[in-house]
Amino acid sequence: MYGELVPVGGGDPIPLLKKRLLIGRRETCDIVLRFANVSGEHCELMADEGYWFVIDRKSRNGTKVNGIRVVSVRKRVDPNDTLSIARHKFEVRYSPVDDLGAMGPPPADQEPAREVLDKTLLDRAGLRRRRR
């Protein structure tokens, strides 16, 4: 186990069993949240260099870390941070060293700049041009 999501306000902890997890309402997701305000494929959690990161998958109701909306390519989720998926809040519990083998300082939030610059501004914003 690589940590767990603990529902804020009570509920059973959700174990983080893989280093890459898809979270959403669809039954094909690794972590299924059966709520109408959660998108089919809402967000993705991935472990990198000993820390968890979240990527929003263009969800309708958003993903937040400690109340701040995830808009970058990826956002680091530190131990005991609050991860909000739509309006559902979870405390992310893990040990970077013990659970994920972290060494050294935490990695940066975003992917390397070259990957960000590979997309147009419209693509990064999730917008499309109108066809005339």
PDB file of N, CA and C in Angstrom, residues 21-94:
ATOM      1  N   LEU A  21      -3.373   5.917 -10.306  1.00  0.00           N
ATOM      2  CA  LEU A  21      -4.765   5.588 -10.035  1.00  0.00           C
ATOM      3  C   LEU A  21      -5.704   6.583 -10.711  1.00  0.00           C
ATOM      4  N   LEU A  22      -6.682   6.064 -11.418  1.00  0.00           N
ATOM      5  CA  LEU A  22      -7.710   6.883 -12.037  1.00  0.00           C
ATOM      6  C   LEU A  22      -8.899   6.936 -11.075  1.00  0.00           C
ATOM      7  N   ILE A  23      -9.383   8.147 -10.806  1.00  0.00           N
ATOM      8  CA  ILE A  23     -10.495   8.344  -9.874  1.00  0.00           C
ATOM      9  C   ILE A  23     -11.668   8.936 -10.632  1.00  0.00           C
ATOM     10  N   GLY A  24     -12.839   8.362 -10.445  1.00  0.00           N
ATOM     11  CA  GLY A  24     -14.033   8.893 -11.100  1.00  0.00           C
ATOM     12  C   GLY A  24     -15.260   8.069 -10.801  1.00  0.00           C
ATOM     13  N   ARG A  25     -16.348   8.387 -11.499  1.00  0.00           N
ATOM     14  CA  ARG A  25     -17.622   7.723 -11.294  1.00  0.00           C
ATOM     15  C   ARG A  25     -17.748   6.407 -12.070  1.00  0.00           C
ATOM     16  N   ARG A  26     -16.983   6.251 -13.156  1.00  0.00           N
ATOM     17  CA  ARG A  26     -17.071   5.042 -13.971  1.00  0.00           C
ATOM     18  C   ARG A  26     -16.548   3.820 -13.236  1.00  0.00           C
ATOM     19  N   GLU A  27     -17.181   2.709 -13.488  1.00  0.00           N
ATOM     20  CA  GLU A  27     -16.786   1.451 -12.854  1.00  0.00           C
ATOM     21  C   GLU A  27     -15.384   1.005 -13.286  1.00  0.00           C
ATOM     22  N   THR A  28     -14.890   1.509 -14.399  1.00  0.00           N
ATOM     23  CA  THR A  28     -13.562   1.129 -14.883  1.00  0.00           C
ATOM     24  C   THR A  28     -12.437   1.876 -14.160  1.00  0.00           C
ATOM     25  N   CYS A  29     -12.766   2.856 -13.343  1.00  0.00           N
ATOM     26  CA  CYS A  29     -11.753   3.614 -12.600  1.00  0.00           C
ATOM     27  C   CYS A  29     -11.174   2.751 -11.474  1.00  0.00           C
ATOM     28  N   ASP A  30      -9.952   3.070 -11.091  1.00  0.00           N
ATOM     29  CA  ASP A  30      -9.309   2.360  -9.981  1.00  0.00           C
ATOM     30  C   ASP A  30      -9.990   2.676  -8.651  1.00  0.00           C
ATOM     31  N   ILE A  31     -10.385   3.933  -8.474  1.00  0.00           N
ATOM     32  CA  ILE A  31     -11.136   4.349  -7.297  1.00  0.00           C
ATOM     33  C   ILE A  31     -12.452   4.923  -7.801  1.00  0.00           C
ATOM     34  N   VAL A  32     -13.545   4.242  -7.483  1.00  0.00           N
ATOM     35  CA  VAL A  32     -14.871   4.636  -7.971  1.00  0.00           C
ATOM     36  C   VAL A  32     -15.578   5.435  -6.887  1.00  0.00           C
ATOM     37  N   LEU A  33     -15.992   6.659  -7.241  1.00  0.00           N
ATOM     38  CA  LEU A  33     -16.772   7.513  -6.343  1.00  0.00           C
ATOM     39  C   LEU A  33     -18.151   7.667  -6.975  1.00  0.00           C
ATOM     40  N   ARG A  34     -19.137   7.040  -6.395  1.00  0.00           N
ATOM     41  CA  ARG A  34     -20.488   7.010  -6.967  1.00  0.00           C
ATOM     42  C   ARG A  34     -21.309   8.221  -6.529  1.00  0.00           C
ATOM     43  N   PHE A  35     -20.926   9.383  -7.043  1.00  0.00           N
ATOM     44  CA  PHE A  35     -21.633  10.622  -6.757  1.00  0.00           C
ATOM     45  C   PHE A  35     -21.910  11.319  -8.083  1.00  0.00           C
ATOM     46  N   ALA A  36     -23.095  11.919  -8.203  1.00  0.00           N
ATOM     47  CA  ALA A  36     -23.494  12.565  -9.457  1.00  0.00           C
ATOM     48  C   ALA A  36     -22.575  13.724  -9.842  1.00  0.00           C
ATOM     49  N   ASN A  37     -21.966  14.402  -8.870  1.00  0.00           N
ATOM     50  CA  ASN A  37     -21.119  15.555  -9.200  1.00  0.00           C
ATOM     51  C   ASN A  37     -19.662  15.176  -9.497  1.00  0.00           C
ATOM     52  N   VAL A  38     -19.335  13.884  -9.464  1.00  0.00           N
ATOM     53  CA  VAL A  38     -17.998  13.406  -9.826  1.00  0.00           C
ATOM     54  C   VAL A  38     -18.038  12.983 -11.286  1.00  0.00           C
ATOM     55  N   SER A  39     -17.080  13.444 -12.077  1.00  0.00           N
ATOM     56  CA  SER A  39     -17.023  13.105 -13.499  1.00  0.00           C
ATOM     57  C   SER A  39     -16.677  11.632 -13.690  1.00  0.00           C
ATOM     58  N   GLY A  40     -16.993  11.115 -14.873  1.00  0.00           N
ATOM     59  CA  GLY A  40     -16.703   9.719 -15.181  1.00  0.00           C
ATOM     60  C   GLY A  40     -15.237   9.378 -14.947  1.00  0.00           C
ATOM     61  N   GLU A  41     -14.339  10.192 -15.473  1.00  0.00           N
ATOM     62  CA  GLU A  41     -12.895  10.110 -15.198  1.00  0.00           C
ATOM     63  C   GLU A  41     -12.497  11.476 -14.673  1.00  0.00           C
ATOM     64  N   HIS A  42     -12.548  11.636 -13.377  1.00  0.00           N
ATOM     65  CA  HIS A  42     -12.420  12.952 -12.758  1.00  0.00           C
ATOM     66  C   HIS A  42     -10.969  13.433 -12.665  1.00  0.00           C
ATOM     67  N   CYS A  43     -10.114  12.603 -12.077  1.00  0.00           N
ATOM     68  CA  CYS A  43      -8.717  12.990 -11.899  1.00  0.00           C
ATOM     69  C   CYS A  43      -7.851  11.739 -11.811  1.00  0.00           C
ATOM     70  N   GLU A  44      -6.557  11.977 -11.819  1.00  0.00           N
ATOM     71  CA  GLU A  44      -5.599  10.875 -11.751  1.00  0.00           C
ATOM     72  C   GLU A  44      -4.580  11.180 -10.660  1.00  0.00           C
ATOM     73  N   LEU A  45      -4.290  10.190  -9.851  1.00  0.00           N
ATOM     74  CA  LEU A  45      -3.221  10.294  -8.860  1.00  0.00           C
ATOM     75  C   LEU A  45      -2.039   9.488  -9.371  1.00  0.00           C
ATOM     76  N   MET A  46      -0.856  10.060  -9.270  1.00  0.00           N
ATOM     77  CA  MET A  46       0.341   9.323  -9.685  1.00  0.00           C
ATOM     78  C   MET A  46       1.478   9.624  -8.720  1.00  0.00           C
ATOM     79  N   ALA A  47       2.240   8.598  -8.409  1.00  0.00           N
ATOM     80  CA  ALA A  47       3.397   8.747  -7.531  1.00  0.00           C
ATOM     81  C   ALA A  47       4.629   8.990  -8.380  1.00  0.00           C
ATOM     82  N   ASP A  48       5.439   9.970  -7.978  1.00  0.00           N
ATOM     83  CA  ASP A  48       6.661  10.298  -8.709  1.00  0.00           C
ATOM     84  C   ASP A  48       7.691  10.795  -7.703  1.00  0.00           C
ATOM     85  N   GLU A  49       8.853  10.194  -7.705  1.00  0.00           N
ATOM     86  CA  GLU A  49       9.965  10.586  -6.839  1.00  0.00           C
ATOM     87  C   GLU A  49       9.553  10.621  -5.359  1.00  0.00           C
ATOM     88  N   GLY A  50       8.657   9.731  -4.963  1.00  0.00           N
ATOM     89  CA  GLY A  50       8.284   9.610  -3.567  1.00  0.00           C
ATOM     90  C   GLY A  50       7.123  10.468  -3.111  1.00  0.00           C
ATOM     91  N   TYR A  51       6.462  11.166  -4.019  1.00  0.00           N
ATOM     92  CA  TYR A  51       5.336  12.030  -3.669  1.00  0.00           C
ATOM     93  C   TYR A  51       4.162  11.758  -4.600  1.00  0.00           C
ATOM     94  N   TRP A  52       2.955  12.010  -4.080  1.00  0.00           N
ATOM     95  CA  TRP A  52       1.754  11.898  -4.902  1.00  0.00           C
ATOM     96  C   TRP A  52       1.502  13.200  -5.630  1.00  0.00           C
ATOM     97  N   PHE A  53       1.027  13.091  -6.864  1.00  0.00           N
ATOM     98  CA  PHE A  53       0.619  14.224  -7.681  1.00  0.00           C
ATOM     99  C   PHE A  53      -0.787  13.962  -8.186  1.00  0.00           C
ATOM    100  N   VAL A  54      -1.553  15.021  -8.394  1.00  0.00           N
ATOM    101  CA  VAL A  54      -2.894  14.884  -8.957  1.00  0.00           C
ATOM    102  C   VAL A  54      -2.955  15.653 -10.275  1.00  0.00           C
ATOM    103  N   ILE A  55      -3.662  15.065 -11.225  1.00  0.00           N
ATOM    104  CA  ILE A  55      -3.903  15.688 -12.526  1.00  0.00           C
ATOM    105  C   ILE A  55      -5.415  15.694 -12.729  1.00  0.00           C
ATOM    106  N   ASP A  56      -5.992  16.864 -12.955  1.00  0.00           N
ATOM    107  CA  ASP A  56      -7.417  16.946 -13.245  1.00  0.00           C
ATOM    108  C   ASP A  56      -7.643  16.528 -14.691  1.00  0.00           C
ATOM    109  N   ARG A  57      -8.636  15.691 -14.950  1.00  0.00           N
ATOM    110  CA  ARG A  57      -8.906  15.181 -16.294  1.00  0.00           C
ATOM    111  C   ARG A  57     -10.080  15.918 -16.925  1.00  0.00           C
ATOM    112  N   LYS A  58     -10.001  17.255 -16.861  1.00  0.00           N
ATOM    113  CA  LYS A  58     -11.032  18.126 -17.422  1.00  0.00           C
ATOM    114  C   LYS A  58     -12.399  17.831 -16.811  1.00  0.00           C
ATOM    115  N   SER A  59     -12.398  17.660 -15.503  1.00  0.00           N
ATOM    116  CA  SER A  59     -13.635  17.362 -14.790  1.00  0.00           C
ATOM    117  C   SER A  59     -14.558  18.574 -14.789  1.00  0.00           C
ATOM    118  N   ARG A  60     -15.819  18.310 -14.665  1.00  0.00           N
ATOM    119  CA  ARG A  60     -16.818  19.376 -14.673  1.00  0.00           C
ATOM    120  C   ARG A  60     -16.791  20.173 -13.372  1.00  0.00           C
ATOM    121  N   ASN A  61     -16.614  19.510 -12.240  1.00  0.00           N
ATOM    122  CA  ASN A  61     -16.686  20.183 -10.944  1.00  0.00           C
ATOM    123  C   ASN A  61     -15.344  20.380 -10.249  1.00  0.00           C
ATOM    124  N   GLY A  62     -14.259  20.086 -10.939  1.00  0.00           N
ATOM    125  CA  GLY A  62     -12.942  20.445 -10.468  1.00  0.00           C
ATOM    126  C   GLY A  62     -12.316  19.553  -9.410  1.00  0.00           C
ATOM    127  N   THR A  63     -11.003  19.742  -9.290  1.00  0.00           N
ATOM    128  CA  THR A  63     -10.174  19.045  -8.314  1.00  0.00           C
ATOM    129  C   THR A  63      -9.369  20.122  -7.591  1.00  0.00           C
ATOM    130  N   LYS A  64      -9.282  20.017  -6.265  1.00  0.00           N
ATOM    131  CA  LYS A  64      -8.542  21.012  -5.487  1.00  0.00           C
ATOM    132  C   LYS A  64      -7.596  20.332  -4.524  1.00  0.00           C
ATOM    133  N   VAL A  65      -6.490  21.017  -4.225  1.00  0.00           N
ATOM    134  CA  VAL A  65      -5.561  20.607  -3.175  1.00  0.00           C
ATOM    135  C   VAL A  65      -5.517  21.753  -2.174  1.00  0.00           C
ATOM    136  N   ASN A  66      -5.923  21.460  -0.944  1.00  0.00           N
ATOM    137  CA  ASN A  66      -5.987  22.472   0.118  1.00  0.00           C
ATOM    138  C   ASN A  66      -6.808  23.694  -0.307  1.00  0.00           C
ATOM    139  N   GLY A  67      -7.901  23.450  -1.024  1.00  0.00           N
ATOM    140  CA  GLY A  67      -8.808  24.519  -1.428  1.00  0.00           C
ATOM    141  C   GLY A  67      -8.403  25.272  -2.679  1.00  0.00           C
ATOM    142  N   ILE A  68      -7.264  24.931  -3.282  1.00  0.00           N
ATOM    143  CA  ILE A  68      -6.796  25.623  -4.488  1.00  0.00           C
ATOM    144  C   ILE A  68      -7.009  24.706  -5.690  1.00  0.00           C
ATOM    145  N   ARG A  69      -7.737  25.211  -6.678  1.00  0.00           N
ATOM    146  CA  ARG A  69      -8.077  24.420  -7.857  1.00  0.00           C
ATOM    147  C   ARG A  69      -6.829  23.997  -8.621  1.00  0.00           C
ATOM    148  N   VAL A  70      -6.814  22.758  -9.067  1.00  0.00           N
ATOM    149  CA  VAL A  70      -5.702  22.218  -9.850  1.00  0.00           C
ATOM    150  C   VAL A  70      -5.900  22.667 -11.291  1.00  0.00           C
ATOM    151  N   VAL A  71      -5.022  23.546 -11.763  1.00  0.00           N
ATOM    152  CA  VAL A  71      -5.103  24.024 -13.140  1.00  0.00           C
ATOM    153  C   VAL A  71      -3.808  23.758 -13.897  1.00  0.00           C
ATOM    154  N   SER A  72      -2.755  23.427 -13.169  1.00  0.00           N
ATOM    155  CA  SER A  72      -1.480  23.148 -13.826  1.00  0.00           C
ATOM    156  C   SER A  72      -1.502  21.735 -14.400  1.00  0.00           C
ATOM    157  N   VAL A  73      -0.439  21.361 -15.043  1.00  0.00           N
ATOM    158  CA  VAL A  73      -0.342  20.026 -15.605  1.00  0.00           C
ATOM    159  C   VAL A  73      -0.460  18.992 -14.493  1.00  0.00           C
ATOM    160  N   ARG A  74       0.223  19.221 -13.393  1.00  0.00           N
ATOM    161  CA  ARG A  74       0.114  18.336 -12.239  1.00  0.00           C
ATOM    162  C   ARG A  74       0.406  19.138 -10.976  1.00  0.00           C
ATOM    163  N   LYS A  75      -0.207  18.723  -9.868  1.00  0.00           N
ATOM    164  CA  LYS A  75      -0.043  19.409  -8.590  1.00  0.00           C
ATOM    165  C   LYS A  75       0.386  18.390  -7.544  1.00  0.00           C
ATOM    166  N   ARG A  76       1.461  18.696  -6.834  1.00  0.00           N
ATOM    167  CA  ARG A  76       1.935  17.790  -5.784  1.00  0.00           C
ATOM    168  C   ARG A  76       0.951  17.789  -4.617  1.00  0.00           C
ATOM    169  N   VAL A  77       0.707  16.620  -4.058  1.00  0.00           N
ATOM    170  CA  VAL A  77      -0.158  16.454  -2.895  1.00  0.00           C
ATOM    171  C   VAL A  77       0.739  15.937  -1.768  1.00  0.00           C
ATOM    172  N   ASP A  78       1.051  16.801  -0.836  1.00  0.00           N
ATOM    173  CA  ASP A  78       1.927  16.437   0.264  1.00  0.00           C
ATOM    174  C   ASP A  78       1.155  15.646   1.325  1.00  0.00           C
ATOM    175  N   PRO A  79       1.877  14.934   2.212  1.00  0.00           N
ATOM    176  CA  PRO A  79       1.199  14.192   3.275  1.00  0.00           C
ATOM    177  C   PRO A  79       0.279  15.097   4.091  1.00  0.00           C
ATOM    178  N   ASN A  80      -0.919  14.592   4.366  1.00  0.00           N
ATOM    179  CA  ASN A  80      -1.946  15.275   5.152  1.00  0.00           C
ATOM    180  C   ASN A  80      -2.601  16.455   4.448  1.00  0.00           C
ATOM    181  N   ASP A  81      -2.332  16.663   3.165  1.00  0.00           N
ATOM    182  CA  ASP A  81      -3.058  17.659   2.385  1.00  0.00           C
ATOM    183  C   ASP A  81      -4.499  17.204   2.209  1.00  0.00           C
ATOM    184  N   THR A  82      -5.380  18.159   1.925  1.00  0.00           N
ATOM    185  CA  THR A  82      -6.777  17.844   1.642  1.00  0.00           C
ATOM    186  C   THR A  82      -6.977  17.848   0.131  1.00  0.00           C
ATOM    187  N   LEU A  83      -7.433  16.726  -0.393  1.00  0.00           N
ATOM    188  CA  LEU A  83      -7.744  16.579  -1.814  1.00  0.00           C
ATOM    189  C   LEU A  83      -9.252  16.630  -1.964  1.00  0.00           C
ATOM    190  N   SER A  84      -9.747  17.608  -2.746  1.00  0.00           N
ATOM    191  CA  SER A  84     -11.182  17.739  -2.992  1.00  0.00           C
ATOM    192  C   SER A  84     -11.486  17.281  -4.405  1.00  0.00           C
ATOM    193  N   ILE A  85     -12.389  16.331  -4.511  1.00  0.00           N
ATOM    194  CA  ILE A  85     -12.840  15.818  -5.800  1.00  0.00           C
ATOM    195  C   ILE A  85     -14.306  16.198  -5.885  1.00  0.00           C
ATOM    196  N   ALA A  86     -14.607  17.171  -6.751  1.00  0.00           N
ATOM    197  CA  ALA A  86     -15.903  17.841  -6.742  1.00  0.00           C
ATOM    198  C   ALA A  86     -16.067  18.426  -5.334  1.00  0.00           C
ATOM    199  N   ARG A  87     -17.086  18.042  -4.583  1.00  0.00           N
ATOM    200  CA  ARG A  87     -17.245  18.564  -3.214  1.00  0.00           C
ATOM    201  C   ARG A  87     -16.873  17.543  -2.154  1.00  0.00           C
ATOM    202  N   HIS A  88     -16.238  16.469  -2.555  1.00  0.00           N
ATOM    203  CA  HIS A  88     -15.886  15.395  -1.627  1.00  0.00           C
ATOM    204  C   HIS A  88     -14.428  15.555  -1.216  1.00  0.00           C
ATOM    205  N   LYS A  89     -14.192  15.682   0.092  1.00  0.00           N
ATOM    206  CA  LYS A  89     -12.855  15.970   0.596  1.00  0.00           C
ATOM    207  C   LYS A  89     -12.233  14.739   1.242  1.00  0.00           C
ATOM    208  N   PHE A  90     -10.931  14.591   0.969  1.00  0.00           N
ATOM    209  CA  PHE A  90     -10.166  13.480   1.512  1.00  0.00           C
ATOM    210  C   PHE A  90      -8.847  14.003   2.048  1.00  0.00           C
ATOM    211  N   GLU A  91      -8.413  13.468   3.177  1.00  0.00           N
ATOM    212  CA  GLU A  91      -7.072  13.742   3.664  1.00  0.00           C
ATOM    213  C   GLU A  91      -6.166  12.670   3.054  1.00  0.00           C
ATOM    214  N   VAL A  92      -5.076  13.103   2.446  1.00  0.00           N
ATOM    215  CA  VAL A  92      -4.148  12.164   1.811  1.00  0.00           C
ATOM    216  C   VAL A  92      -3.069  11.817   2.824  1.00  0.00           C
ATOM    217  N   ARG A  93      -3.050  10.564   3.221  1.00  0.00           N
ATOM    218  CA  ARG A  93      -2.090  10.121   4.233  1.00  0.00           C
ATOM    219  C   ARG A  93      -1.084   9.168   3.610  1.00  0.00           C
ATOM    220  N   TYR A  94       0.179   9.532   3.737  1.00  0.00           N
ATOM    221  CA  TYR A  94       1.268   8.671   3.282  1.00  0.00           C
ATOM    222  C   TYR A  94       2.580   9.209   3.822  1.00  0.00           C
TER     223      TYR A  94
END
